Short mmCIF file of C-alpha atoms and ligand atoms in Angstrom, two decimals:
data_model
loop_
_atom_site.label_atom_id
_atom_site.label_comp_id
_atom_site.label_asym_id
_atom_site.label_seq_id
_atom_site.Cartn_x
_atom_site.Cartn_y
_atom_site.Cartn_z
CA UNK A 360 168.67 63.69 56.02
CA UNK A 361 169.28 61.13 58.65
CA UNK A 362 168.98 58.38 55.95
CA UNK A 363 171.36 60.23 53.57
CA UNK A 364 174.06 60.72 56.30
CA UNK A 365 173.75 57.10 57.48
CA UNK A 366 173.86 55.56 53.92
CA UNK A 367 176.77 57.78 53.02
CA UNK A 368 178.74 56.73 56.19
CA UNK A 369 177.90 53.10 55.50
CA UNK A 370 179.09 53.29 51.80
CA UNK A 371 182.32 55.04 52.82
CA UNK A 372 183.02 52.39 55.46
CA UNK A 373 182.35 49.40 53.18
CA UNK A 374 184.36 50.89 50.41
CA UNK A 375 187.16 51.70 52.64
CA UNK A 376 187.34 48.31 54.16
CA UNK A 377 186.90 46.50 50.88
CA UNK A 378 189.67 48.65 49.13
CA UNK A 379 192.02 48.11 52.14
CA UNK A 380 191.41 44.45 52.13
CA UNK A 381 192.09 44.04 48.45
CA UNK A 382 195.43 46.04 48.69
CA UNK A 383 196.50 44.05 51.70
CA UNK A 384 195.84 40.81 49.72
CA UNK A 385 197.69 42.15 46.61
CA UNK A 386 200.58 43.26 48.76
CA UNK A 387 200.68 39.93 50.65
CA UNK A 388 200.51 38.01 47.31
CA UNK A 389 203.40 40.06 45.67
CA UNK A 390 205.46 39.79 48.79
CA UNK A 391 205.06 36.16 49.00
CA UNK A 392 205.76 35.51 45.25
CA UNK A 393 208.85 37.59 45.46
CA UNK A 394 210.08 35.69 48.52
CA UNK A 395 209.39 32.42 46.62
CA UNK A 396 211.40 33.56 43.67
CA UNK A 397 214.20 34.78 45.91
CA UNK A 398 214.47 31.44 47.55
CA UNK A 399 214.71 29.56 44.20
CA UNK A 400 217.30 31.93 43.14
CA UNK A 401 219.53 31.58 46.06
CA UNK A 402 219.17 27.79 46.02
CA UNK A 403 220.21 27.79 42.46
CA UNK A 404 223.17 30.13 43.09
CA UNK A 405 224.43 27.77 45.79
CA UNK A 406 224.04 24.69 43.73
CA UNK A 407 225.83 26.37 40.69
CA UNK A 408 228.75 27.42 42.88
CA UNK A 409 229.03 23.80 44.22
CA UNK A 410 228.91 22.16 40.72
CA UNK A 411 231.70 24.60 39.44
CA UNK A 412 234.27 22.58 41.52
CA UNK A 413 233.53 19.40 39.51
CA UNK A 414 233.76 18.07 36.01
CA UNK A 415 230.32 17.69 34.13
CA UNK A 416 230.30 13.89 34.73
CA UNK A 417 231.01 14.41 38.47
CA UNK A 418 228.35 17.04 38.64
CA UNK A 419 225.84 14.84 36.97
CA UNK A 420 226.52 12.25 39.58
CA UNK A 421 226.02 14.64 42.48
CA UNK A 422 222.74 15.67 40.79
CA UNK A 423 221.54 12.21 40.40
CA UNK A 424 222.30 11.43 44.04
CA UNK A 425 220.75 14.59 45.43
CA UNK A 426 217.62 15.24 43.31
CA UNK A 427 216.46 11.97 41.68
CA UNK A 428 213.95 11.55 44.47
CA UNK A 429 213.09 15.21 45.13
CA UNK A 430 209.53 16.17 44.25
CA UNK A 431 209.24 19.80 45.38
CA UNK A 432 211.61 21.11 42.85
CA UNK A 433 212.67 20.25 39.22
CA UNK A 434 216.28 20.52 38.48
CA UNK A 435 217.67 20.42 35.00
CA UNK A 436 221.29 20.71 33.55
CA UNK A 437 221.57 21.86 30.03
CA UNK A 438 224.62 21.77 27.92
CA UNK A 439 225.77 24.86 26.04
CA UNK A 440 224.23 23.54 22.86
CA UNK A 441 220.71 23.26 24.54
CA UNK A 442 220.71 19.51 24.94
CA UNK A 443 219.38 18.37 28.22
CA UNK A 444 222.08 16.46 30.38
CA UNK A 445 220.00 15.92 33.55
CA UNK A 446 216.41 16.35 34.52
CA UNK A 447 215.07 14.94 37.84
CA UNK A 448 211.47 14.84 36.77
CA UNK A 449 211.56 13.84 32.96
CA UNK A 450 213.32 11.29 30.98
CA UNK A 451 216.04 13.29 29.15
CA UNK A 452 215.55 11.33 25.98
CA UNK A 453 212.12 12.60 25.62
CA UNK A 454 213.10 16.21 26.10
CA UNK A 455 213.61 18.51 23.16
CA UNK A 456 216.46 20.93 22.80
CA UNK A 457 216.21 23.70 25.43
CA UNK A 458 218.38 26.31 23.72
CA UNK A 459 215.23 28.19 22.51
CA UNK A 460 213.77 28.54 26.16
CA UNK A 461 214.01 32.28 27.17
CA UNK A 462 215.57 31.63 30.53
CA UNK A 463 218.25 29.46 29.06
CA UNK A 464 219.19 31.86 26.25
CA UNK A 465 219.29 34.65 28.88
CA UNK A 466 221.47 32.59 31.14
CA UNK A 467 223.86 31.78 28.34
CA UNK A 468 224.18 35.43 27.32
CA UNK A 469 224.01 37.14 30.64
CA UNK A 470 224.85 34.64 33.35
CA UNK A 471 221.23 34.29 34.60
CA UNK A 472 217.67 34.21 33.42
CA UNK A 473 214.14 33.82 34.75
CA UNK A 474 210.60 33.39 33.40
CA UNK A 475 207.28 32.33 34.65
CA UNK A 476 205.24 30.09 32.26
CA UNK A 477 202.97 27.29 31.99
CA UNK A 478 205.18 23.96 31.76
CA UNK A 479 204.38 21.77 28.67
CA UNK A 480 205.81 18.87 30.74
CA UNK A 481 203.68 19.45 33.90
CA UNK A 482 200.86 21.61 32.71
CA UNK A 483 201.31 24.14 35.74
CA UNK A 484 202.47 27.67 36.00
CA UNK A 485 206.16 27.33 36.83
CA UNK A 486 208.89 29.80 37.92
CA UNK A 487 212.03 29.03 36.01
CA UNK A 488 215.47 30.25 37.09
CA UNK A 489 218.61 29.41 35.18
CA UNK A 490 222.13 30.21 36.02
CA UNK A 491 225.35 29.54 33.94
CA UNK A 492 227.86 27.25 35.53
CA UNK A 493 231.63 27.88 34.66
CA UNK A 494 232.04 24.92 32.39
CA UNK A 495 229.34 26.32 29.96
CA UNK A 496 226.36 24.17 31.19
CA UNK A 497 223.33 25.95 32.50
CA UNK A 498 221.58 24.76 35.67
CA UNK A 499 217.86 25.53 35.84
CA UNK A 500 215.68 25.32 38.78
CA UNK A 501 211.84 25.15 38.30
CA UNK A 502 209.15 25.36 41.00
CA UNK A 503 205.30 25.80 40.72
CA UNK A 504 204.27 29.45 41.68
CA UNK A 505 200.72 28.75 42.76
CA UNK A 506 201.80 28.39 46.46
CA UNK A 507 201.48 32.13 47.02
CA UNK A 508 197.99 32.20 45.39
CA UNK A 509 196.86 29.16 47.18
CA UNK A 510 197.96 30.52 50.60
CA UNK A 511 196.26 33.76 49.73
CA UNK A 512 193.06 31.99 48.95
CA UNK A 513 193.44 29.94 52.03
CA UNK A 514 192.90 32.97 54.31
CA UNK A 515 189.77 34.09 52.30
CA UNK A 516 187.29 32.31 54.75
CA UNK A 517 188.79 34.05 57.79
CA UNK A 518 189.07 37.32 55.94
CA UNK A 519 185.35 36.91 55.05
CA UNK A 520 184.39 36.47 58.65
CA UNK A 521 186.50 39.42 59.73
CA UNK A 522 184.90 41.56 56.96
CA UNK A 523 181.36 40.69 58.12
CA UNK A 524 182.29 41.62 61.69
CA UNK A 525 183.95 44.78 60.48
CA UNK A 526 180.69 45.73 58.43
CA UNK A 527 178.48 45.02 61.37
CA UNK A 528 180.74 47.33 63.43
CA UNK A 529 180.74 50.02 60.76
CA UNK A 530 177.00 49.96 60.53
CA UNK A 531 176.60 50.30 64.25
CA UNK A 532 179.16 53.14 64.32
CA UNK A 533 177.45 54.87 61.38
CA UNK A 534 174.18 54.81 63.18
CA UNK A 535 175.70 56.33 66.43
CA UNK A 536 177.51 58.91 64.42
CA UNK A 537 174.42 59.91 62.52
CA UNK A 538 172.37 60.16 65.79
CA UNK A 539 175.27 62.54 67.04
CA UNK A 540 175.27 64.63 63.94
CA UNK A 541 171.47 64.99 63.86
CA UNK A 542 171.04 65.57 67.55
CA UNK A 543 171.64 69.40 67.49
CA UNK A 544 169.38 69.75 64.38
CA UNK A 545 166.71 67.82 65.80
CA UNK A 546 166.68 69.80 69.09
CA UNK A 547 166.14 73.09 67.24
CA UNK A 548 162.92 74.84 68.14
CA UNK A 549 162.01 76.56 64.94
CA UNK A 550 160.04 79.22 66.79
CA UNK A 551 162.92 80.11 69.05
CA UNK A 552 166.23 79.79 67.14
CA UNK A 553 168.13 82.71 68.86
CA UNK A 554 169.70 80.63 71.59
CA UNK A 555 170.22 77.29 69.68
CA UNK A 556 173.58 75.76 69.71
CA UNK A 557 174.03 74.57 66.18
CA UNK A 558 176.74 74.06 63.61
CA UNK A 559 178.28 77.20 62.15
CA UNK A 560 177.49 76.18 58.62
CA UNK A 561 173.70 76.10 59.49
CA UNK A 562 173.67 79.57 61.26
CA UNK A 563 173.03 81.74 58.26
CA UNK A 564 170.21 79.34 57.27
CA UNK A 565 168.67 79.50 60.71
CA UNK A 566 169.24 83.29 60.94
CA UNK A 567 167.26 83.50 57.75
CA UNK A 568 164.41 81.54 59.14
CA UNK A 569 164.47 83.60 62.37
CA UNK A 570 164.16 86.78 60.34
CA UNK A 571 161.36 85.35 58.51
CA UNK A 572 159.56 84.35 61.55
CA UNK A 573 160.26 87.86 62.99
CA UNK A 574 158.75 89.45 59.71
CA UNK A 575 155.85 87.19 59.67
CA UNK A 576 155.02 87.85 63.26
CA UNK A 577 155.41 91.65 62.66
CA UNK A 578 153.13 91.39 59.52
CA UNK A 579 150.51 89.49 61.43
CA UNK A 580 150.71 92.04 64.29
CA UNK A 581 150.34 94.95 61.84
CA UNK A 582 147.39 93.13 60.20
CA UNK A 583 145.67 92.61 63.42
CA UNK A 584 146.15 96.10 64.50
CA UNK A 585 144.86 97.40 61.12
CA UNK A 586 141.68 95.20 61.30
CA UNK A 587 140.96 96.52 64.77
CA UNK A 588 141.74 100.10 63.74
CA UNK A 589 139.53 99.75 60.54
CA UNK A 590 136.59 98.48 62.63
CA UNK A 591 137.02 101.29 65.14
CA UNK A 592 137.33 103.93 62.30
CA UNK A 593 134.30 102.75 60.54
CA UNK A 594 132.18 102.38 63.73
CA UNK A 595 132.57 106.13 64.80
CA UNK A 596 130.94 107.74 61.64
CA UNK A 597 128.25 104.95 61.43
CA UNK A 598 127.27 105.60 65.08
CA UNK A 599 126.86 109.26 64.26
CA UNK A 600 124.86 108.57 61.13
CA UNK A 601 122.72 106.00 62.76
CA UNK A 602 121.95 108.27 65.83
CA UNK A 603 120.98 111.21 63.67
CA UNK A 604 118.88 108.85 61.42
CA UNK A 605 117.07 107.47 64.36
CA UNK A 606 116.16 110.85 65.69
CA UNK A 607 114.77 111.91 62.37
CA UNK A 608 112.82 108.64 62.10
CA UNK A 609 111.43 108.64 65.74
CA UNK A 610 110.36 112.23 65.12
CA UNK A 611 112.66 113.44 67.96
CA UNK A 612 114.20 115.97 65.66
CA UNK A 613 112.54 119.39 65.36
CA UNK A 614 111.76 120.47 61.90
CA UNK A 615 114.47 123.12 62.05
CA UNK A 616 117.08 120.67 63.01
CA UNK A 617 116.48 118.29 60.18
CA UNK A 618 118.51 120.05 57.68
CA UNK A 619 121.37 120.27 60.09
CA UNK A 620 121.21 116.62 60.89
CA UNK A 621 120.99 115.90 57.28
CA UNK A 622 124.17 117.84 56.53
CA UNK A 623 125.91 115.86 59.46
CA UNK A 624 124.79 112.54 58.06
CA UNK A 625 126.25 113.76 54.70
CA UNK A 626 129.49 114.79 56.03
CA UNK A 627 130.02 111.52 58.04
CA UNK A 628 128.99 109.56 54.87
CA UNK A 629 131.67 111.35 52.90
CA UNK A 630 134.18 110.57 55.54
CA UNK A 631 133.10 106.92 55.50
CA UNK A 632 133.47 106.74 51.75
CA UNK A 633 136.90 108.46 51.85
CA UNK A 634 137.95 105.89 54.51
CA UNK A 635 136.74 103.03 52.44
CA UNK A 636 138.44 104.43 49.38
CA UNK A 637 141.81 104.76 51.30
CA UNK A 638 141.43 101.16 52.71
CA UNK A 639 140.83 99.85 49.27
CA UNK A 640 143.80 101.70 47.84
CA UNK A 641 146.14 100.43 50.64
CA UNK A 642 145.09 96.80 50.38
CA UNK A 643 145.52 97.09 46.48
CA UNK A 644 149.12 98.44 47.13
CA UNK A 645 149.77 95.67 49.72
CA UNK A 646 149.08 92.97 47.17
CA UNK A 647 151.16 94.65 44.49
CA UNK A 648 154.93 93.80 44.24
CA UNK A 649 156.21 96.81 42.19
CA UNK A 650 154.42 98.94 39.81
CA UNK A 651 151.70 97.94 37.30
CA UNK A 652 151.47 99.81 34.00
CA UNK A 653 154.77 101.62 34.51
CA UNK A 654 155.28 104.36 31.99
CA UNK A 655 157.39 107.41 31.68
CA UNK A 656 155.50 110.35 33.21
CA UNK A 657 156.26 114.08 33.73
CA UNK A 658 156.29 114.72 37.41
CA UNK A 659 155.87 118.37 36.94
CA UNK A 660 152.85 117.89 34.74
CA UNK A 661 150.96 115.84 37.38
CA UNK A 662 151.95 118.24 40.01
CA UNK A 663 150.58 121.19 38.11
CA UNK A 664 147.29 119.30 37.43
CA UNK A 665 146.92 118.44 41.18
CA UNK A 666 147.50 122.02 42.38
CA UNK A 667 144.74 123.08 39.98
CA UNK A 668 142.47 120.55 41.46
CA UNK A 669 143.11 121.64 45.14
CA UNK A 670 143.52 125.47 44.47
CA UNK A 671 139.79 125.99 45.22
CA UNK A 672 139.86 124.30 48.70
CA UNK A 673 143.05 126.11 49.45
CA UNK A 674 141.52 129.59 48.48
CA UNK A 675 138.59 128.86 50.76
CA UNK A 676 140.97 129.21 53.64
CA UNK A 677 142.88 131.99 52.15
CA UNK A 678 145.85 129.83 51.39
CA UNK A 679 148.16 130.57 48.35
CA UNK A 680 149.84 127.76 46.35
CA UNK A 681 153.17 128.76 44.64
CA UNK A 682 154.70 126.33 42.15
CA UNK A 683 158.11 126.35 40.50
CA UNK A 684 159.53 123.54 38.39
CA UNK A 685 160.32 122.15 34.97
CA UNK A 686 159.43 119.03 32.99
CA UNK A 687 160.93 116.03 35.03
CA UNK A 688 160.54 112.55 33.69
CA UNK A 689 160.22 109.50 36.08
CA UNK A 690 159.19 105.99 35.51
CA UNK A 691 155.99 105.03 37.20
CA UNK A 692 152.15 104.58 37.44
CA UNK A 693 150.65 108.10 36.60
CA UNK A 694 147.50 107.23 38.84
CA UNK A 695 149.68 106.31 41.85
CA UNK A 696 151.97 109.39 41.48
CA UNK A 697 148.96 111.63 41.16
CA UNK A 698 147.62 110.11 44.41
CA UNK A 699 150.92 110.69 46.04
CA UNK A 700 151.12 114.40 45.01
CA UNK A 701 147.38 114.90 45.92
CA UNK A 702 147.96 113.55 49.48
CA UNK A 703 151.01 115.59 50.23
CA UNK A 704 149.41 118.97 48.87
CA UNK A 705 146.16 118.05 50.42
CA UNK A 706 147.85 117.67 53.89
CA UNK A 707 149.68 121.04 53.34
CA UNK A 708 146.25 122.71 52.99
CA UNK A 709 144.59 120.83 55.83
CA UNK A 710 147.38 121.34 58.36
CA UNK A 711 148.06 124.86 57.23
CA UNK A 712 147.10 128.06 59.12
CA UNK A 713 144.43 130.43 57.72
CA UNK A 714 145.90 132.62 54.92
CA UNK A 715 148.93 130.39 54.93
CA UNK A 716 151.26 129.59 52.00
CA UNK A 717 152.28 126.48 50.19
CA UNK A 718 155.39 126.29 48.11
CA UNK A 719 155.58 123.27 45.63
CA UNK A 720 158.60 122.27 43.62
CA UNK A 721 158.98 119.64 40.89
CA UNK A 722 162.25 119.22 39.05
CA UNK A 723 165.70 117.73 38.66
CA UNK A 724 168.16 117.59 41.45
CA UNK A 725 171.59 116.06 41.59
CA UNK A 726 170.32 112.93 43.29
CA UNK A 727 167.12 112.54 41.07
CA UNK A 728 163.76 113.98 40.40
CA UNK A 729 162.40 115.86 43.41
CA UNK A 730 159.09 116.84 44.48
CA UNK A 731 158.89 119.10 47.56
CA UNK A 732 155.81 120.45 49.41
CA UNK A 733 156.38 123.23 51.90
CA UNK A 734 153.79 124.72 54.04
CA UNK A 735 153.50 127.41 56.73
CA UNK A 736 151.23 125.26 58.94
CA UNK A 737 151.16 123.84 62.43
CA UNK A 738 154.28 121.63 61.98
CA UNK A 739 155.04 118.07 63.38
CA UNK A 740 156.82 117.40 66.74
CA UNK A 741 160.20 115.79 66.13
CA UNK A 742 159.29 112.56 67.76
CA UNK A 743 156.30 112.11 65.52
CA UNK A 744 158.03 112.73 62.21
CA UNK A 745 158.68 108.88 61.79
CA UNK A 746 155.37 107.72 63.10
CA UNK A 747 153.12 109.87 60.72
CA UNK A 748 153.58 107.14 58.07
CA UNK A 749 152.07 104.47 60.23
CA UNK A 750 148.48 103.45 59.31
CA UNK A 751 145.88 105.61 61.36
CA UNK A 752 148.52 107.56 63.23
CA UNK A 753 147.54 111.06 63.64
CA UNK A 754 149.51 113.73 65.65
CA UNK A 755 146.32 115.43 66.74
CA UNK A 756 143.42 113.10 66.22
CA UNK A 757 140.66 115.63 66.67
CA UNK A 758 142.30 118.05 64.45
CA UNK A 759 142.74 115.41 61.68
CA UNK A 760 139.09 114.29 61.96
CA UNK A 761 137.79 117.92 61.90
CA UNK A 762 139.68 118.41 58.66
CA UNK A 763 138.27 115.18 57.19
CA UNK A 764 141.58 113.13 57.56
CA UNK A 765 141.41 109.27 57.66
CA UNK A 766 144.96 108.78 58.92
CA UNK A 767 145.82 106.67 55.85
CA UNK A 768 147.16 109.28 53.53
CA UNK A 769 150.86 109.18 54.34
CA UNK A 770 150.73 105.33 54.73
CA UNK A 771 149.50 105.44 51.04
CA UNK A 772 152.31 107.81 50.12
CA UNK A 773 155.03 105.78 51.73
CA UNK A 774 153.71 102.75 49.89
CA UNK A 775 153.87 104.50 46.60
CA UNK A 776 157.37 105.66 47.28
CA UNK A 777 158.40 102.23 47.98
CA UNK A 778 156.87 100.82 44.62
CA UNK A 779 158.73 103.54 42.77
CA UNK A 780 162.12 103.18 44.56
CA UNK A 781 161.68 106.86 45.77
CA UNK A 782 163.00 108.29 49.08
CA UNK A 783 160.81 110.44 51.32
CA UNK A 784 162.12 112.86 53.98
CA UNK A 785 160.38 115.15 56.48
CA UNK A 786 161.61 118.54 57.67
CA UNK A 787 159.31 120.33 60.27
CA UNK A 788 159.24 122.82 63.03
CA UNK A 789 156.17 123.01 65.39
CA UNK A 790 154.32 126.40 64.71
CA UNK A 791 156.34 127.24 61.59
CA UNK A 792 155.59 124.61 58.91
CA UNK A 793 156.51 121.27 57.36
CA UNK A 794 158.43 120.40 54.06
CA UNK A 795 158.10 116.92 52.56
CA UNK A 796 160.67 115.89 49.98
CA UNK A 797 160.27 112.89 47.70
CA UNK A 798 163.11 111.92 45.43
CA UNK A 799 162.54 109.54 42.46
CA UNK A 800 165.26 107.84 40.54
CA UNK A 801 165.98 109.85 37.40
CA UNK A 802 165.06 108.40 33.96
CA UNK A 803 167.84 108.64 31.40
CA UNK A 804 167.22 110.74 28.05
CA UNK A 805 167.33 107.39 26.22
CA UNK A 806 164.39 106.09 28.14
CA UNK A 807 162.37 109.20 27.65
CA UNK A 808 162.07 108.72 24.06
CA UNK A 809 161.62 104.95 24.11
P1 ADP B 1043 145.31 112.35 57.83
O1 ADP B 1043 144.24 111.76 56.90
O2 ADP B 1043 144.94 112.33 59.21
O3 ADP B 1043 145.92 113.63 57.25
P2 ADP B 1043 147.97 111.29 56.91
O4 ADP B 1043 148.45 109.97 56.99
O5 ADP B 1043 147.93 112.01 55.74
O6 ADP B 1043 146.49 111.25 57.84
O7 ADP B 1043 148.80 112.10 58.06
C1 ADP B 1043 149.03 111.53 59.33
C2 ADP B 1043 149.24 112.61 60.33
O8 ADP B 1043 150.41 113.37 60.00
C3 ADP B 1043 148.09 113.70 60.28
O9 ADP B 1043 147.03 113.27 61.07
C4 ADP B 1043 148.92 114.82 60.87
O10 ADP B 1043 148.72 114.91 62.23
C5 ADP B 1043 150.28 114.70 60.37
N1 ADP B 1043 150.63 115.47 59.24
C6 ADP B 1043 150.66 115.13 57.82
N2 ADP B 1043 150.97 116.14 57.02
C7 ADP B 1043 151.12 117.05 57.78
C8 ADP B 1043 151.57 118.53 57.54
N3 ADP B 1043 151.77 118.94 56.31
N4 ADP B 1043 151.55 119.37 58.57
C9 ADP B 1043 151.36 118.97 59.83
N5 ADP B 1043 151.01 117.68 60.16
C10 ADP B 1043 150.96 116.92 59.22
#
């Protein structure tokens, strides 16, 4: 970036100086040439008005006396038929008729004429100015025009030295300017952007980096916490299993206890397997950006199937499940949606009271396809309603463990909702019960058939 800014400034400075110099030279040249021409014109006008007072013979005498030895200017007097009467630099006998020369023709017609051309007599670029004298003759003054160009070229060496000095100064200034521009950028601490004094134009970019840093730090923290929690959660059932197994191996367990120890080992192993299943599911969802194998599925059909699978467990605690709904189509992954419905109804069973009630609805609402699961269970304190979706967060740890919870069910539900652009909402009252609402985007009739 430093290089780009520095080079841009240098190129700009060099071009600006070169263009300015060229234009100054051009203006100088034009001005000087115009000045030269003006001087010749006024000289001719003065001479012509002097000659008007005399006869042609007298005028020729005057010209002989005044210009025969002049070298800086060529003076010619031409008769109205084009024949040359006087020329201070050439022998008039050798000169052809001048009536065809444009400046002479113009002077005869309009009173004056001018032209710049290469003189056949002298082989130089000459400015010719002709003016008509009252007796019909034409007085022409000619002077080489290379003076302006010569003088302009004369200043070139000085101009070159000045240009080199200006370029050197421009290079130095561009280096300083680049350093000044880059200083605030170089001083940014990418890990601590909040207080940085920086250009307004760069602020959105830096804010974006700051947000990304924050998100990265947050994800890293969650990942570390999750790893610590997983280790802890795995350790507890394994310690229990290992303890009972050791007692049996060492012969410390009485024969009557062996079956009880065995069933405890079995229960803890099941919990362990459930935990591992949930962890695998979560990490699979973590890696996934959106839904794989999306299809149009009937939410009510999945719900009815899930209720059927959980009915037996519910009945064991005297819990009744009531269902209402109608075919409701959503776009998603059937397995994931089945898991979501299962986790919600399973929680409604686990955290319900003995002989409680569960009311499930799956159907179209004005804002989308809705699934709601309402129970008459222990409820969730208001301050916990947001946190229950965190990994391993349980309102009552011992209760959750007693009912075989892993603390991951609702995290999985939240993840599945996110994949399906679904919204989730909790309404709960401690001691009375909980309702969880999930609203999926509706699928239009056109999509259902496709
Ligand atoms: P768990 O495996 O412990 O059930 P979840 O992630 O499914 O984990 O739920 C997190 C916590 O939210 C549970 O431990 C429980 O305290 C609370 N919870 C979830 N659903 C309900 C419910 N229907 N009624 C009361 N509390 C609930």
